[in-house]
Coordinates of N, CA and C in Angstrom, one line a residue:
M487 N 104.8 -87.2 179.8 CA 104.9 -88.5 179.0 C 104.1 -88.6 178.2
P488 N 104.7 -89.3 176.9 CA 104.3 -89.2 176.0 C 102.9 -90.7 175.7
R489 N 102.2 -90.3 175.0 CA 100.7 -91.2 174.8 C 100.8 -92.9 175.1
P490 N 101.8 -93.3 173.8 CA 102.0 -94.1 173.8 C 103.3 -95.2 174.7
L491 N 104.2 -94.2 175.2 CA 104.5 -94.5 176.4 C 103.6 -95.3 177.9
L492 N 102.8 -94.8 177.9 CA 101.6 -95.4 178.8 C 100.4 -96.1 179.0
I493 N 100.6 -96.5 177.3 CA 100.2 -97.7 176.6 C 101.1 -98.8 176.9
A494 N 102.3 -98.4 176.3 CA 103.4 -99.5 176.9 C 103.6 -100.3 178.0
S495 N 103.8 -99.2 179.3 CA 104.4 -99.5 180.5 C 103.1 -99.8 181.1
P496 N 101.4 -100.8 181.0 CA 100.9 -102.0 181.5 C 101.2 -102.4 181.0
L497 N 101.9 -103.3 179.9 CA 101.7 -103.6 178.7 C 102.4 -104.8 179.3
I498 N 103.9 -104.2 178.7 CA 104.9 -104.4 179.3 C 104.8 -105.2 181.2
L499 N 104.5 -105.0 181.9 CA 104.4 -105.4 182.8 C 103.4 -106.5 183.5
L500 N 102.7 -106.4 182.4 CA 101.6 -107.8 181.7 C 102.3 -109.2 181.7
A501 N 103.3 -108.2 180.3 CA 103.7 -109.5 179.9 C 105.0 -110.2 181.3
L502 N 105.7 -109.5 181.7 CA 106.1 -109.8 182.5 C 105.9 -110.5 183.9
A503 N 104.2 -110.3 183.9 CA 103.6 -111.4 185.0 C 103.5 -112.6 184.5
A504 N 103.6 -113.1 182.9 CA 103.0 -114.0 182.7 C 103.9 -115.0 182.2
C505 N 104.7 -114.7 182.7 CA 106.5 -115.4 182.6 C 106.4 -117.2 183.4
E506 N 106.6 -118.0 182.5 CA 106.2 -119.5 182.9 C 107.0 -119.4 183.9
P507 N 106.8 -120.1 185.2 CA 107.6 -120.5 186.3 C 108.4 -121.9 185.6
V508 N 109.1 -121.7 186.7 CA 110.8 -122.3 186.4 C 110.3 -123.9 186.6
P509 N 110.8 -125.1 186.4 CA 110.1 -126.5 186.4 C 110.2 -126.7 187.6
G510 N 109.9 -128.1 188.4 CA 110.2 -128.7 189.7 C 109.6 -127.1 190.9
G511 N 109.6 -126.3 190.3 CA 108.8 -124.4 191.3 C 109.8 -124.5 192.0
G512 N 110.9 -124.4 191.5 CA 112.7 -123.6 192.3 C 112.4 -124.2 193.9
A513 N 112.0 -125.2 194.0 CA 111.8 -125.5 195.5 C 113.8 -126.5 194.3
P514 N 114.2 -126.6 195.8 CA 115.9 -127.0 196.0 C 115.8 -128.4 195.6
S515 N 116.4 -128.8 194.7 CA 117.0 -130.5 194.8 C 117.6 -131.3 196.2
G516 N 117.0 -132.6 195.6 CA 118.4 -133.1 196.7 C 117.3 -134.5 197.1
P517 N 117.9 -135.4 198.2 CA 117.2 -136.4 198.4 C 116.6 -136.3 199.5
T518 N 114.7 -136.5 199.7 CA 114.1 -136.4 200.5 C 113.3 -137.4 201.4
S519 N 112.9 -137.9 202.5 CA 112.6 -139.3 203.0 C 111.7 -138.4 204.3
A520 N 110.9 -139.8 204.8 CA 110.2 -139.1 206.0 C 110.8 -138.8 207.1
A521 N 110.4 -137.9 207.8 CA 111.3 -137.0 209.0 C 111.3 -138.3 209.8
P522 N 112.9 -138.1 210.5 CA 113.0 -139.2 211.6 C 111.8 -139.1 212.7
E523 N 112.0 -140.1 213.6 CA 111.0 -140.1 214.2 C 111.3 -139.2 216.0
A524 N 112.4 -138.7 215.7 CA 112.5 -137.6 217.1 C 111.9 -135.8 216.6
V525 N 112.4 -136.5 215.0 CA 111.4 -134.8 214.7 C 110.4 -135.2 214.5
A526 N 109.3 -136.2 214.4 CA 108.1 -136.1 213.7 C 107.6 -136.1 215.3
A527 N 107.7 -136.6 216.1 CA 107.5 -136.3 217.8 C 107.4 -134.8 218.2
I528 N 108.2 -133.8 218.0 CA 108.1 -132.4 218.2 C 107.6 -131.6 217.8
A529 N 107.5 -132.3 215.9 CA 107.1 -131.1 214.9 C 105.4 -131.0 215.4
A530 N 104.5 -129.8 214.8 CA 103.6 -129.2 214.2 C 103.3 -129.9 213.4
P531 N 101.4 -130.6 213.8 CA 100.6 -131.3 212.9 C 100.4 -130.9 211.7
Y532 N 100.3 -129.4 211.5 CA 99.6 -129.3 210.5 C 101.0 -129.8 209.0
Q533 N 102.0 -130.1 209.2 CA 103.3 -130.3 208.3 C 103.3 -131.8 207.7
D534 N 103.7 -131.7 206.5 CA 104.1 -133.1 205.6 C 105.1 -133.3 206.1
L535 N 105.6 -134.4 206.7 CA 106.2 -134.9 207.2 C 107.1 -136.0 206.5
S536 N 106.0 -135.9 205.3 CA 106.7 -137.4 204.9 C 107.8 -136.8 203.7
R537 N 107.7 -135.8 202.9 CA 109.4 -135.3 202.2 C 110.3 -134.1 203.1
V538 N 111.1 -134.6 203.7 CA 111.8 -133.5 204.8 C 113.3 -134.1 204.5
R539 N 114.0 -132.6 204.3 CA 114.8 -133.2 203.9 C 116.2 -132.3 205.4
W540 N 117.5 -132.6 205.1 CA 118.3 -132.0 206.3 C 119.0 -130.9 205.6
R541 N 119.6 -129.6 206.0 CA 119.9 -128.6 204.7 C 120.8 -128.8 205.5
S542 N 122.3 -129.0 205.5 CA 123.9 -128.9 206.2 C 124.4 -127.2 205.6
E543 N 123.2 -126.8 205.5 CA 123.4 -125.0 205.1 C 123.7 -124.0 206.8
D544 N 121.9 -124.5 207.0 CA 121.6 -124.3 208.2 C 121.2 -125.3 209.7
G545 N 121.3 -126.4 209.3 CA 121.3 -127.9 210.3 C 119.6 -127.9 210.0
C546 N 119.2 -127.6 210.0 CA 117.7 -127.3 210.3 C 117.2 -128.6 209.0
Y547 N 116.0 -129.2 209.5 CA 114.8 -129.6 208.8 C 114.0 -128.7 207.9
W548 N 113.6 -129.6 206.8 CA 112.6 -128.4 205.6 C 111.8 -129.5 205.0
Y549 N 110.7 -129.2 205.0 CA 109.9 -129.6 204.1 C 108.8 -129.4 203.0
T550 N 109.0 -130.1 202.1 CA 108.0 -129.7 200.9 C 107.0 -129.2 201.0
H551 N 105.7 -128.4 200.7 CA 104.7 -127.7 200.9 C 103.8 -128.2 199.3
D552 N 103.1 -128.3 199.5 CA 102.2 -128.6 197.8 C 101.0 -127.0 198.3
G553 N 101.2 -126.1 197.8 CA 100.6 -125.5 198.0 C 99.5 -125.6 196.7
P554 N 98.6 -124.1 196.7 CA 97.5 -124.4 195.6 C 98.6 -123.3 193.8
V555 N 99.1 -123.2 194.0 CA 99.9 -122.2 193.4 C 101.4 -122.3 192.7
E556 N 102.1 -122.9 193.9 CA 103.7 -123.7 193.8 C 104.0 -123.9 195.1
T557 N 104.6 -124.9 195.0 CA 105.8 -125.7 195.4 C 107.2 -125.3 196.4
T558 N 106.7 -125.2 197.4 CA 107.9 -124.4 198.4 C 108.3 -125.2 199.5
E559 N 109.8 -124.8 200.0 CA 110.4 -125.5 201.1 C 110.3 -125.1 202.2
L560 N 109.9 -125.2 203.4 CA 109.9 -124.6 204.6 C 110.0 -125.3 205.6
P561 N 110.9 -124.7 206.8 CA 111.4 -124.8 207.8 C 110.6 -126.1 208.6
V562 N 111.0 -127.2 209.0 CA 109.9 -128.2 210.0 C 110.0 -127.0 211.6
R563 N 108.5 -126.8 211.4 CA 108.3 -126.3 213.1 C 107.9 -127.1 214.4
T564 N 108.2 -126.7 215.3 CA 107.4 -127.0 216.4 C 105.9 -126.8 217.0
S565 N 105.2 -127.0 217.7 CA 103.9 -126.2 217.9 C 104.4 -124.8 218.3
A566 N 105.3 -124.4 218.9 CA 105.7 -123.5 219.5 C 106.0 -122.3 218.4
G567 N 106.2 -122.5 217.0 CA 106.6 -121.9 216.2 C 107.8 -122.3 215.8
N568 N 108.7 -122.5 216.6 CA 110.7 -122.5 216.5 C 111.0 -124.3 215.4
P569 N 111.8 -123.2 214.3 CA 112.6 -124.1 213.8 C 113.2 -125.6 214.0
I570 N 112.7 -127.2 213.2 CA 113.7 -128.0 214.3 C 115.0 -128.2 213.7
C571 N 116.0 -128.2 214.2 CA 117.7 -127.5 214.1 C 118.3 -128.8 215.0
T572 N 119.8 -129.1 214.2 CA 120.5 -130.0 214.9 C 121.7 -129.1 215.7
R573 N 121.6 -127.7 215.5 CA 122.4 -126.8 215.7 C 122.1 -126.0 215.9
P574 N 122.2 -124.9 216.8 CA 122.0 -123.6 216.8 C 122.1 -123.0 215.9
R575 N 121.3 -122.1 215.8 CA 121.2 -121.2 214.2 C 122.1 -120.7 214.8
P576 N 123.1 -119.4 213.9 CA 124.5 -118.9 214.1 C 123.9 -117.1 214.3

């Protein structure tokens, strides 16, 4: 491997790692609301249920998690770790 290529490879990787994130954190857009009472009653306590959305694609409830680095959508889960859905997963 020629010497300039050895130096260029790490620089290319560094440049790619410094890409700017997409505005909105890549989280899906759409209406959110507080979780329905039935969902809140069985949801594990560590989840933010103030911004919950129901997805028609899978029939499950998802919440917006604001982490220290990014915002992401996570499935609302019971204390046992099961996702809360309105119909069985296919």
